[in-house]
Amino acid sequence: MSAIVVMGTQWGDEGKGKIVDYLAEQADVVARYQGGNNAGHTVVVKGKEFKLHLLPSGILYKGKTCVIGNGVVIDPGVLLTEIKGMHDKGFSTEGLKISNRAQVIMPYHRLIDAEEENYRGEHKIGTTKRGIGPCYMDKNSRCGIRMVDLMDAEEFSAKLKRNIEAKNHLLKEIYGVEGFDFETVKKEYLGYADELRPYIADTSAALNKSIKAGQKVLFEGAQATMLDLDHGTYPYVTSSNPIAGGVCVGAGIGPTKISNVIGVVKAYTTRVGEGPFPTELFDEMGDHIRESGHEYGTTTGRPRRCGWLDACVVKYAVDLSGIDYMAITRLDILDQVKTLKICVAYKHNGIVIDEFPASLKVLAEVEPVYEELAGWECDTTTIREYADLPLNARLYLERLSEVAGAALGIVSVGPGRDQTIIMHEMFK
Ligand code: GDP
Ligand code: IMO
Ligand code: MG
């Protein structure tokens, strides 16, 4: 049995797409289990860049099954554009399976997302405005529309009618904006239904069948631990559960089926959107990381906030998801830094605290306890063996591993598939 989870340990954009694409070569199935097109996963193959939002990063290989699980929220227009984009580039989507239980993002979700952000004013979350939160809200309040409903014109029309009436009322009375025309939305979405129909399946059943048949399954997380609805920096989080536990719910497999959890860790820390970030840098070093690392959002193009590596965050992620191996990415971005800092603990009111603070007030007040490590000041992008990395780079990685409590499994020194150092074979 070999089902492995690749998930983010920080605030997203760790390079999950690159690691999933690398491991997907050996996998039979690649499956997304949460999030939606708020995700932006960049994969570079032979110098060509692919930006994926909903399609699993296994789509760039021939013959893989790619699953969009029940826990994902799907904007059908966006998904179809992504599918067509892949066809135009000569890739097949024949192996794509979309869960019949996945929730559908509607135009009112996108508008409510934007209006709610305006309404929050200075307390805005900084969402991607893709309608993610409002779609999960409807799922939880049990008025959401699932793929299975969209496939049935009668069922869809009835649900849409009820929802549009309620949402138009909300949009007009609370936000003071025009709502949507039922017939127009119905026509648009029933058009999507026809195009998506061939891909719709019971993906939980398909995944369990694959696992029973001994196939290799890779679960691809979107967002990350600190954006997890339950465990992240609430309310500055997304509306799903990116942690490894989210796989069971969002893909419909049992916890006993997961063999390994790989936590993807960027060699420093970034965050897009609002909320506390203890190791954030506001100086030249922050600018250096942003510019040399081209730290601008894949989905929204916003500049990412940059900071030192926070091992407290990674340790928290290791515990929450039972991470056994870490995949460290973007080590090369630190190649020219003279002195590096790792945050190994937090102090609050002068006292080292053991647990990751639930209170955002406390998190905003913590003082990072830094250890300084000498940089390696040389190019790592062509290195392919761990032993060939400069000693200072190894010391940096090993200190992270020690504080976080998980082994080093992969080190990535560039966006390309080949720029990968493997220390542990993930698929047995
Ligand atoms: P994801 O959302 O976690 O998949 O990450 P993103 O794709 O949003 O951002 C990661 C960026 O880093 C992408 O542009 C990747 O191509 C790139 N990347 C991944 N690994 C490495 C690496 O080791 N070095 C460098 N320089 N870039 C990397
Ligand atoms: P990947 O998969 C980084 C952030 C948004 C915002 C918060 C809530 O590429 O790592 P949402 O639209 O989800 O309601 O926004 O979450 N966010 C991400 N940040 N990477 C992502 O995905 C993100 N997806 C959402 O910026 O702060
Ligand atoms: Mg991203």
Tab-separated table of C-alpha atoms and ligand atoms in Angstrom:
chain	number	residue	atom	x	y	z
A	1	MET	CA	0.000	0.000	0.000
A	2	SER	CA	1.390	3.351	-0.958
A	3	ALA	CA	-0.687	6.484	-0.540
A	4	ILE	CA	1.287	9.589	0.273
A	5	VAL	CA	0.237	13.097	1.149
A	6	VAL	CA	2.149	16.192	0.049
A	7	MET	CA	0.990	19.244	1.973
A	8	GLY	CA	2.113	22.759	2.882
A	9	THR	CA	3.589	23.504	6.301
A	10	GLN	CA	3.589	27.314	6.237
A	11	TRP	CA	1.235	29.888	4.644
A	12	GLY	CA	1.079	28.371	1.161
A	13	ASP	CA	3.226	28.684	-1.966
A	14	GLU	CA	5.909	26.417	-0.543
A	15	GLY	CA	6.391	24.680	-3.893
A	16	LYS	CA	3.843	21.870	-3.464
A	17	GLY	CA	3.253	21.825	-7.233
A	18	LYS	CA	6.945	21.222	-7.951
A	19	ILE	CA	7.214	18.402	-5.383
A	20	VAL	CA	3.962	16.745	-6.511
A	21	ASP	CA	5.033	16.957	-10.145
A	22	TYR	CA	8.390	15.378	-9.242
A	23	LEU	CA	6.822	12.512	-7.273
A	24	ALA	CA	3.967	12.064	-9.762
A	25	GLU	CA	6.311	10.342	-12.190
A	26	GLN	CA	6.108	7.249	-9.978
A	27	ALA	CA	2.427	7.615	-9.057
A	28	ASP	CA	-0.632	6.099	-10.725
A	29	VAL	CA	-3.086	8.596	-9.263
A	30	VAL	CA	-2.761	12.237	-8.156
A	31	ALA	CA	-5.659	13.696	-6.156
A	32	ARG	CA	-6.620	17.113	-4.792
A	33	TYR	CA	-8.648	16.949	-1.554
A	34	GLN	CA	-9.515	20.559	-0.573
A	35	GLY	CA	-9.424	24.186	-1.655
A	36	GLY	CA	-10.261	25.445	-5.089
A	37	ASN	CA	-8.856	27.891	-7.566
A	38	ASN	CA	-7.475	30.006	-4.730
A	39	ALA	CA	-4.508	27.651	-5.207
A	40	GLY	CA	-1.799	28.449	-7.709
A	41	HIS	CA	0.669	25.617	-8.214
A	42	THR	CA	3.546	26.288	-10.581
A	43	VAL	CA	5.265	23.421	-12.305
A	44	VAL	CA	8.274	23.873	-14.578
A	45	VAL	CA	8.935	21.158	-17.145
A	46	LYS	CA	11.866	21.488	-19.549
A	47	GLY	CA	11.978	25.247	-18.912
A	48	LYS	CA	8.249	25.684	-19.609
A	49	GLU	CA	6.083	27.052	-16.797
A	50	PHE	CA	2.588	25.711	-16.059
A	51	LYS	CA	0.288	27.384	-13.539
A	52	LEU	CA	-2.341	25.016	-12.195
A	53	HIS	CA	-5.280	26.120	-10.080
A	54	LEU	CA	-7.707	23.194	-9.993
A	55	LEU	CA	-6.120	20.432	-12.020
A	56	PRO	CA	-3.839	18.154	-9.973
A	57	SER	CA	-0.135	18.565	-10.751
A	58	GLY	CA	-0.037	15.018	-12.198
A	59	ILE	CA	-1.803	16.274	-15.322
A	60	LEU	CA	1.508	16.941	-17.071
A	61	TYR	CA	2.255	13.198	-17.367
A	62	LYS	CA	0.586	10.808	-19.770
A	63	GLY	CA	-1.560	8.021	-18.422
A	64	LYS	CA	-2.084	9.180	-14.826
A	65	THR	CA	-5.465	9.323	-13.178
A	66	CYS	CA	-6.033	12.839	-11.824
A	67	VAL	CA	-8.744	13.256	-9.210
A	68	ILE	CA	-10.521	16.367	-7.970
A	69	GLY	CA	-11.988	15.096	-4.731
A	70	ASN	CA	-15.256	15.810	-2.936
A	71	GLY	CA	-13.559	18.290	-0.577
A	72	VAL	CA	-12.617	20.635	-3.421
A	73	VAL	CA	-14.847	23.580	-4.378
A	74	ILE	CA	-15.053	23.873	-8.152
A	75	ASP	CA	-15.656	26.930	-10.295
A	76	PRO	CA	-16.733	25.140	-13.477
A	77	GLY	CA	-15.886	28.016	-15.835
A	78	VAL	CA	-12.370	28.211	-14.426
A	79	LEU	CA	-11.910	24.445	-14.567
A	80	LEU	CA	-13.055	24.257	-18.192
A	81	THR	CA	-10.686	27.088	-19.162
A	82	GLU	CA	-7.865	25.197	-17.458
A	83	ILE	CA	-8.810	21.950	-19.234
A	84	LYS	CA	-8.939	23.720	-22.620
A	85	GLY	CA	-5.614	25.395	-21.886
A	86	MET	CA	-4.053	21.965	-21.353
A	87	HIS	CA	-5.569	20.637	-24.590
A	88	ASP	CA	-4.183	23.666	-26.484
A	89	LYS	CA	-0.739	22.830	-25.116
A	90	GLY	CA	-1.105	19.236	-26.328
A	91	PHE	CA	-1.878	17.546	-22.992
A	92	SER	CA	-4.660	15.038	-22.493
A	93	THR	CA	-7.208	15.225	-19.677
A	94	GLU	CA	-8.563	11.754	-20.385
A	95	GLY	CA	-7.555	10.514	-16.932
A	96	LEU	CA	-9.379	13.307	-15.091
A	97	LYS	CA	-12.081	12.351	-12.591
A	98	ILE	CA	-14.171	14.969	-10.786
A	99	SER	CA	-16.087	14.030	-7.664
A	100	ASN	CA	-19.846	13.976	-8.000
A	101	ARG	CA	-19.924	15.204	-4.390
A	102	ALA	CA	-17.701	18.266	-4.934
A	103	GLN	CA	-19.360	21.631	-4.320
A	104	VAL	CA	-19.859	24.080	-7.182
A	105	ILE	CA	-18.746	27.728	-6.934
A	106	MET	CA	-21.531	29.994	-8.212
A	107	PRO	CA	-21.285	33.631	-9.397
A	108	TYR	CA	-22.959	34.792	-6.176
A	109	HIS	CA	-20.145	33.162	-4.157
A	110	ARG	CA	-17.558	35.262	-5.976
A	111	LEU	CA	-19.561	38.462	-5.521
A	112	ILE	CA	-20.272	37.790	-1.841
A	113	ASP	CA	-16.548	37.078	-1.295
A	114	ALA	CA	-15.642	40.492	-2.754
A	115	GLU	CA	-18.456	42.358	-0.990
A	116	GLU	CA	-17.719	40.711	2.349
A	117	GLU	CA	-14.071	41.783	2.054
A	118	ASN	CA	-15.152	45.399	1.371
A	119	TYR	CA	-17.517	45.213	4.313
A	120	ARG	CA	-14.711	44.037	6.624
A	121	GLY	CA	-12.705	47.166	5.783
A	122	GLU	CA	-9.495	47.257	7.801
A	123	HIS	CA	-10.305	43.787	9.157
A	124	LYS	CA	-10.286	42.232	5.694
A	125	ILE	CA	-8.773	38.763	5.341
A	126	GLY	CA	-7.128	39.434	1.999
A	127	THR	CA	-8.931	36.557	0.268
A	128	THR	CA	-8.321	35.640	-3.366
A	129	LYS	CA	-11.960	36.687	-4.087
A	130	ARG	CA	-12.555	33.426	-5.913
A	131	GLY	CA	-15.729	32.673	-3.908
A	132	ILE	CA	-14.028	29.963	-1.838
A	133	GLY	CA	-15.272	31.000	1.627
A	134	PRO	CA	-18.912	31.616	0.594
A	135	CYS	CA	-19.014	28.273	-1.250
A	136	TYR	CA	-17.794	26.364	1.839
A	137	MET	CA	-20.306	28.382	3.907
A	138	ASP	CA	-23.148	27.082	1.745
A	139	LYS	CA	-21.750	23.545	1.978
A	140	ASN	CA	-21.837	23.804	5.778
A	141	SER	CA	-25.227	25.453	5.920
A	142	ARG	CA	-26.449	22.642	3.610
A	143	CYS	CA	-27.690	24.723	0.730
A	144	GLY	CA	-24.691	24.137	-1.556
A	145	ILE	CA	-24.959	22.776	-5.077
A	146	ARG	CA	-22.874	19.667	-5.759
A	147	MET	CA	-21.634	18.307	-9.064
A	148	VAL	CA	-24.247	15.555	-8.878
A	149	ASP	CA	-26.944	18.257	-8.699
A	150	LEU	CA	-25.456	20.197	-11.601
A	151	MET	CA	-25.635	17.027	-13.717
A	152	ASP	CA	-29.402	16.851	-13.194
A	153	ALA	CA	-31.049	19.865	-14.893
A	154	GLU	CA	-34.253	19.615	-12.867
A	155	GLU	CA	-32.535	19.263	-9.514
A	156	PHE	CA	-30.087	22.023	-10.394
A	157	SER	CA	-32.805	24.460	-11.474
A	158	ALA	CA	-34.781	23.938	-8.277
A	159	LYS	CA	-31.739	24.457	-6.024
A	160	LEU	CA	-30.484	27.399	-8.042
A	161	LYS	CA	-33.884	29.111	-7.899
A	162	ARG	CA	-33.991	28.897	-4.102
A	163	ASN	CA	-30.384	30.018	-3.741
A	164	ILE	CA	-30.593	32.913	-6.165
A	165	GLU	CA	-33.646	34.277	-4.380
A	166	ALA	CA	-31.887	34.137	-1.026
A	167	LYS	CA	-28.544	35.463	-2.296
A	168	ASN	CA	-30.132	38.304	-4.273
A	169	HIS	CA	-31.934	39.374	-1.132
A	170	LEU	CA	-28.685	39.318	0.838
A	171	LEU	CA	-26.754	41.162	-1.874
A	172	LYS	CA	-29.372	43.882	-2.134
A	173	GLU	CA	-30.290	44.349	1.518
A	174	ILE	CA	-26.885	43.903	3.159
A	175	TYR	CA	-24.364	44.911	0.533
A	176	GLY	CA	-26.547	47.184	-1.610
A	177	VAL	CA	-25.583	45.575	-4.913
A	178	GLU	CA	-27.523	43.982	-7.775
A	179	GLY	CA	-27.937	40.214	-7.709
A	180	PHE	CA	-28.160	37.660	-10.517
A	181	ASP	CA	-30.707	36.658	-13.124
A	182	PHE	CA	-31.860	33.066	-12.609
A	183	GLU	CA	-32.280	32.190	-16.312
A	184	THR	CA	-28.872	33.580	-17.288
A	185	VAL	CA	-27.006	31.678	-14.558
A	186	LYS	CA	-29.006	28.511	-15.260
A	187	LYS	CA	-28.136	28.602	-18.963
A	188	GLU	CA	-24.463	29.287	-18.283
A	189	TYR	CA	-24.127	26.468	-15.732
A	190	LEU	CA	-26.112	23.866	-17.676
A	191	GLY	CA	-23.685	24.550	-20.528
A	192	TYR	CA	-20.800	23.745	-18.174
A	193	ALA	CA	-22.629	20.615	-17.026
A	194	ASP	CA	-22.602	19.165	-20.546
A	195	GLU	CA	-18.887	19.770	-20.912
A	196	LEU	CA	-17.979	18.378	-17.483
A	197	ARG	CA	-20.244	15.314	-17.596
A	198	PRO	CA	-17.636	12.876	-18.994
A	199	TYR	CA	-15.335	13.553	-16.030
A	200	ILE	CA	-17.864	13.185	-13.191
A	201	ALA	CA	-17.402	10.100	-11.007
A	202	ASP	CA	-17.602	8.700	-7.498
A	203	THR	CA	-13.959	9.521	-6.807
A	204	SER	CA	-13.905	8.083	-3.289
A	205	ALA	CA	-14.914	4.718	-4.734
A	206	ALA	CA	-12.290	5.074	-7.484
A	207	LEU	CA	-9.533	5.996	-5.008
A	208	ASN	CA	-10.349	3.100	-2.696
A	209	LYS	CA	-10.306	0.743	-5.655
A	210	SER	CA	-6.885	2.062	-6.706
A	211	ILE	CA	-5.499	1.683	-3.195
A	212	LYS	CA	-6.858	-1.877	-2.918
A	213	ALA	CA	-5.288	-2.724	-6.278
A	214	GLY	CA	-1.903	-1.618	-4.918
A	215	GLN	CA	-1.631	1.479	-7.073
A	216	LYS	CA	0.490	4.410	-5.954
A	217	VAL	CA	-1.628	7.375	-4.937
A	218	LEU	CA	-0.397	10.902	-4.297
A	219	PHE	CA	-2.576	13.436	-2.474
A	220	GLU	CA	-1.824	17.048	-3.339
A	221	GLY	CA	-2.585	19.637	-0.687
A	222	ALA	CA	-3.483	23.197	-1.549
A	223	GLN	CA	-2.953	26.175	0.795
A	224	ALA	CA	-1.178	25.077	3.981
A	225	THR	CA	-1.210	24.402	7.714
A	226	MET	CA	-1.263	28.034	8.839
A	227	LEU	CA	-4.242	28.659	6.533
A	228	ASP	CA	-6.141	25.633	7.924
A	229	LEU	CA	-9.629	26.603	9.079
A	230	ASP	CA	-9.264	24.825	12.432
A	231	HIS	CA	-5.547	25.027	13.158
A	232	GLY	CA	-4.286	28.085	11.272
A	233	THR	CA	-4.155	31.762	12.188
A	234	TYR	CA	-7.945	32.084	12.380
A	235	PRO	CA	-9.689	34.169	11.060
A	236	TYR	CA	-6.851	34.882	8.574
A	237	VAL	CA	-7.186	31.434	7.051
A	238	THR	CA	-8.906	29.728	4.158
A	239	SER	CA	-12.175	27.836	4.598
A	240	SER	CA	-10.908	24.251	4.237
A	241	ASN	CA	-8.548	21.819	5.985
A	242	PRO	CA	-5.225	21.552	4.133
A	243	ILE	CA	-3.619	19.466	6.935
A	244	ALA	CA	-3.112	15.765	6.240
A	245	GLY	CA	-6.280	14.883	8.166
A	246	GLY	CA	-8.198	16.744	5.472
A	247	VAL	CA	-7.356	13.962	3.019
A	248	CYS	CA	-9.683	11.481	4.712
A	249	VAL	CA	-12.671	13.808	4.582
A	250	GLY	CA	-11.861	15.530	1.299
A	251	ALA	CA	-11.002	12.420	-0.688
A	252	GLY	CA	-13.098	9.792	1.096
A	253	ILE	CA	-10.380	7.382	2.203
A	254	GLY	CA	-9.614	6.036	5.685
A	255	PRO	CA	-6.622	7.212	7.761
A	256	THR	CA	-5.181	3.689	7.793
A	257	LYS	CA	-4.612	3.961	4.046
A	258	ILE	CA	-2.068	6.783	4.267
A	259	SER	CA	1.505	5.512	4.305
A	260	ASN	CA	3.562	8.744	4.461
A	261	VAL	CA	3.043	12.445	4.937
A	262	ILE	CA	5.472	14.849	3.289
A	263	GLY	CA	5.479	18.419	4.517
A	264	VAL	CA	6.696	20.961	1.994
A	265	VAL	CA	8.774	23.687	3.650
A	266	LYS	CA	10.051	26.782	1.895
A	267	ALA	CA	13.606	27.518	3.100
A	268	TYR	CA	12.315	30.850	4.421
A	269	THR	CA	8.741	32.031	5.135
A	270	THR	CA	6.199	33.905	3.006
A	271	ARG	CA	2.574	34.892	3.384
A	272	VAL	CA	-0.007	36.508	1.071
A	273	GLY	CA	-2.953	38.342	2.592
A	274	GLU	CA	-3.464	39.662	6.114
A	275	GLY	CA	-2.728	38.222	9.565
A	276	PRO	CA	0.181	37.870	11.999
A	277	PHE	CA	3.568	36.638	10.776
A	278	PRO	CA	6.156	36.618	13.605
A	279	THR	CA	9.326	36.370	11.478
A	280	GLU	CA	8.247	38.899	8.827
A	281	LEU	CA	11.050	41.134	7.553
A	282	PHE	CA	10.372	44.782	6.776
A	283	ASP	CA	13.951	45.600	5.830
A	284	GLU	CA	16.304	45.105	2.891
A	285	MET	CA	16.564	41.389	3.585
A	286	GLY	CA	12.797	41.027	3.070
A	287	ASP	CA	13.097	42.943	-0.209
A	288	HIS	CA	16.075	40.818	-1.247
A	289	ILE	CA	14.104	37.583	-0.723
A	290	ARG	CA	11.028	38.977	-2.532
A	291	GLU	CA	13.014	40.176	-5.533
A	292	SER	CA	15.523	37.342	-5.884
A	293	GLY	CA	12.770	34.794	-5.234
A	294	HIS	CA	10.154	36.569	-7.414
A	295	GLU	CA	7.785	36.275	-4.489
A	296	TYR	CA	4.586	37.477	-6.144
A	297	GLY	CA	1.331	35.461	-5.939
A	298	THR	CA	0.632	32.910	-8.698
A	299	THR	CA	-3.121	33.458	-8.437
A	300	THR	CA	-3.483	37.177	-7.663
A	301	GLY	CA	-0.037	38.637	-8.480
A	302	ARG	CA	0.128	40.287	-5.040
A	303	PRO	CA	3.633	40.792	-3.517
A	304	ARG	CA	4.216	38.106	-0.887
A	305	ARG	CA	5.287	39.131	2.594
A	306	CYS	CA	8.709	37.570	3.303
A	307	GLY	CA	10.535	36.565	6.473
A	308	TRP	CA	13.075	34.271	8.115
A	309	LEU	CA	12.457	30.555	8.396
A	310	ASP	CA	10.103	29.953	11.317
A	311	ALA	CA	10.816	26.478	12.673
A	312	CYS	CA	8.052	26.913	15.295
A	313	VAL	CA	5.520	27.016	12.461
A	314	VAL	CA	7.054	23.935	10.833
A	315	LYS	CA	7.131	22.028	14.143
A	316	TYR	CA	3.440	22.828	14.641
A	317	ALA	CA	2.713	21.539	11.127
A	318	VAL	CA	4.736	18.361	11.770
A	319	ASP	CA	2.606	17.561	14.820
A	320	LEU	CA	-0.734	18.441	13.231
A	321	SER	CA	-0.198	16.283	10.170
A	322	GLY	CA	2.142	13.588	11.447
A	323	ILE	CA	4.727	14.653	8.871
A	324	ASP	CA	7.487	12.072	8.587
A	325	TYR	CA	9.548	13.684	5.839
A	326	MET	CA	10.090	17.265	4.846
A	327	ALA	CA	10.637	18.493	1.297
A	328	ILE	CA	12.626	21.721	1.588
A	329	THR	CA	12.217	24.005	-1.417
A	330	ARG	CA	13.878	27.184	-2.680
A	331	LEU	CA	17.125	26.647	-0.803
A	332	ASP	CA	18.833	28.310	-3.790
A	333	ILE	CA	17.064	31.613	-3.094
A	334	LEU	CA	19.225	31.910	0.042
A	335	ASP	CA	22.465	31.190	-1.849
A	336	GLN	CA	23.837	34.729	-1.533
A	337	VAL	CA	22.748	35.542	2.025
A	338	LYS	CA	25.714	36.123	4.359
A	339	THR	CA	24.031	35.349	7.691
A	340	LEU	CA	20.768	33.465	8.097
A	341	LYS	CA	18.350	33.340	10.989
A	342	ILE	CA	16.042	30.530	12.087
A	343	CYS	CA	13.314	31.134	14.634
A	344	VAL	CA	13.562	28.215	17.078
A	345	ALA	CA	11.114	29.362	19.771
A	346	TYR	CA	8.665	32.118	20.662
A	347	LYS	CA	8.847	34.252	23.774
A	348	HIS	CA	5.768	35.913	25.174
A	349	ASN	CA	6.152	38.454	27.989
A	350	GLY	CA	9.801	37.369	28.186
A	351	ILE	CA	8.973	33.658	28.693
A	352	VAL	CA	9.524	30.897	26.120
A	353	ILE	CA	6.178	29.339	25.230
A	354	ASP	CA	5.767	25.673	24.328
A	355	GLU	CA	2.498	25.641	22.466
A	356	PHE	CA	1.617	27.426	19.257
A	357	PRO	CA	-0.642	30.328	20.336
A	358	ALA	CA	-4.320	30.067	19.458
A	359	SER	CA	-4.802	33.734	20.268
A	360	LEU	CA	-3.889	36.003	17.383
A	361	LYS	CA	-3.270	38.765	19.903
A	362	VAL	CA	-0.586	36.600	21.538
A	363	LEU	CA	0.832	35.521	18.151
A	364	ALA	CA	1.134	39.169	17.122
A	365	GLU	CA	2.997	39.904	20.375
A	366	VAL	CA	5.437	36.965	20.409
A	367	GLU	CA	9.105	37.674	20.088
A	368	PRO	CA	10.910	35.201	17.831
A	369	VAL	CA	13.985	33.592	19.393
A	370	TYR	CA	16.517	33.473	16.575
A	371	GLU	CA	19.619	31.430	16.008
A	372	GLU	CA	22.110	32.878	13.575
A	373	LEU	CA	23.789	30.594	11.094
A	374	ALA	CA	26.463	31.449	8.566
A	375	GLY	CA	25.276	31.392	4.944
A	376	TRP	CA	27.009	29.343	2.235
A	377	GLU	CA	27.345	32.143	-0.292
A	378	CYS	CA	27.652	29.936	-3.347
A	379	ASP	CA	25.407	28.523	-6.070
A	380	THR	CA	23.482	25.354	-5.168
A	381	THR	CA	21.281	25.082	-8.273
A	382	THR	CA	23.368	22.405	-10.002
A	383	ILE	CA	23.863	20.191	-6.940
A	384	ARG	CA	22.081	16.806	-7.066
A	385	GLU	CA	23.491	14.955	-4.008
A	386	TYR	CA	22.941	15.966	-0.400
A	387	ALA	CA	26.601	15.366	0.453
A	388	ASP	CA	27.626	17.875	-2.242
A	389	LEU	CA	25.685	20.733	-0.637
A	390	PRO	CA	27.934	23.256	1.133
A	391	LEU	CA	28.461	22.412	4.818
A	392	ASN	CA	26.635	25.568	5.973
A	393	ALA	CA	23.601	24.658	3.875
A	394	ARG	CA	23.513	21.201	5.447
A	395	LEU	CA	23.858	22.717	8.926
A	396	TYR	CA	20.914	25.031	8.174
A	397	LEU	CA	18.724	22.142	6.992
A	398	GLU	CA	19.743	19.855	9.829
A	399	ARG	CA	18.980	22.489	12.449
A	400	LEU	CA	15.493	22.868	10.952
A	401	SER	CA	15.011	19.105	11.015
A	402	GLU	CA	16.080	18.986	14.668
A	403	VAL	CA	13.767	21.787	15.822
A	404	ALA	CA	10.807	20.700	13.682
A	405	GLY	CA	11.120	17.007	14.557
A	406	ALA	CA	10.891	15.534	11.056
A	407	ALA	CA	13.479	14.000	8.751
A	408	LEU	CA	14.767	15.597	5.572
A	409	GLY	CA	13.374	13.703	2.581
A	410	ILE	CA	13.814	16.027	-0.397
A	411	VAL	CA	15.773	19.239	-0.988
A	412	SER	CA	14.854	21.373	-3.980
A	413	VAL	CA	17.429	23.758	-5.444
A	414	GLY	CA	15.493	25.156	-8.394
A	415	PRO	CA	12.069	25.016	-10.057
A	416	GLY	CA	13.023	22.341	-12.631
A	417	ARG	CA	12.226	18.657	-12.216
A	418	ASP	CA	15.894	17.737	-12.210
A	419	GLN	CA	16.827	20.339	-9.572
A	420	THR	CA	15.886	17.924	-6.838
A	421	ILE	CA	17.971	16.129	-4.216
A	422	ILE	CA	16.386	12.925	-2.962
A	423	MET	CA	17.338	11.668	0.481
A	424	HIS	CA	14.535	9.174	0.935
A	425	GLU	CA	12.479	7.264	-1.638
A	426	MET	CA	8.851	8.144	-0.848
A	427	PHE	CA	7.124	5.421	-2.859
A	428	LYS	CA	8.232	1.969	-1.840
B	1	GDP	P1	2.646	26.005	-4.401
B	1	GDP	O1	1.415	26.840	-4.392
B	1	GDP	O2	2.986	25.451	-3.061
B	1	GDP	O3	2.624	24.937	-5.460
B	1	GDP	O4	3.847	27.011	-4.776
B	1	GDP	P2	3.818	28.141	-5.928
B	1	GDP	O5	3.852	27.460	-7.239
B	1	GDP	O6	2.731	29.126	-5.678
B	1	GDP	O7	5.159	28.914	-5.624
B	1	GDP	C1	6.394	28.245	-5.610
B	1	GDP	C2	7.289	28.848	-6.710
B	1	GDP	O8	8.614	28.394	-6.508
B	1	GDP	C3	6.946	28.397	-8.116
B	1	GDP	O9	7.223	29.456	-9.001
B	1	GDP	C4	7.905	27.220	-8.377
B	1	GDP	O10	8.212	27.034	-9.748
B	1	GDP	C5	9.101	27.677	-7.624
B	1	GDP	N1	9.978	26.657	-7.048
B	1	GDP	C6	9.653	25.465	-6.486
B	1	GDP	N2	10.753	24.884	-5.958
B	1	GDP	C7	11.774	25.738	-6.181
B	1	GDP	C8	13.155	25.728	-5.829
B	1	GDP	O11	13.670	24.818	-5.189
B	1	GDP	N3	13.902	26.810	-6.220
B	1	GDP	C9	13.372	27.864	-6.919
B	1	GDP	N4	14.176	28.857	-7.261
B	1	GDP	N5	12.071	27.892	-7.257
B	1	GDP	C10	11.291	26.850	-6.876
B	2	IMO	P1	-1.445	27.577	-2.742
B	2	IMO	O1	-2.159	26.253	-2.900
B	2	IMO	C1	-1.068	31.298	-0.470
B	2	IMO	C2	-4.729	32.893	1.324
B	2	IMO	C3	-5.266	34.204	0.797
B	2	IMO	C4	-5.894	34.771	2.057
B	2	IMO	C5	-6.488	33.524	2.729
B	2	IMO	C6	-7.962	33.303	2.453
B	2	IMO	O2	-0.979	28.174	-4.002
B	2	IMO	O3	-0.406	27.474	-1.677
B	2	IMO	P2	-9.316	32.445	0.332
B	2	IMO	O4	-9.431	33.009	-1.054
B	2	IMO	O5	-8.790	31.053	0.381
B	2	IMO	O6	-10.575	32.604	1.130
B	2	IMO	O7	-8.240	33.407	1.063
B	2	IMO	O8	-5.738	32.423	2.221
B	2	IMO	N1	-4.529	31.835	0.306
B	2	IMO	C7	-3.310	31.460	-0.129
B	2	IMO	N2	-2.089	31.928	0.136
B	2	IMO	N3	-1.210	30.232	-1.287
B	2	IMO	C8	-2.433	29.708	-1.543
B	2	IMO	O9	-2.624	28.566	-2.225
B	2	IMO	C9	-3.557	30.360	-0.992
B	2	IMO	N4	-4.890	30.140	-1.064
B	2	IMO	C10	-5.460	31.046	-0.253
B	2	IMO	O10	-4.231	35.033	0.323
B	2	IMO	O11	-4.903	35.274	2.910
B	3	MG	MG	0.802	28.790	-4.840
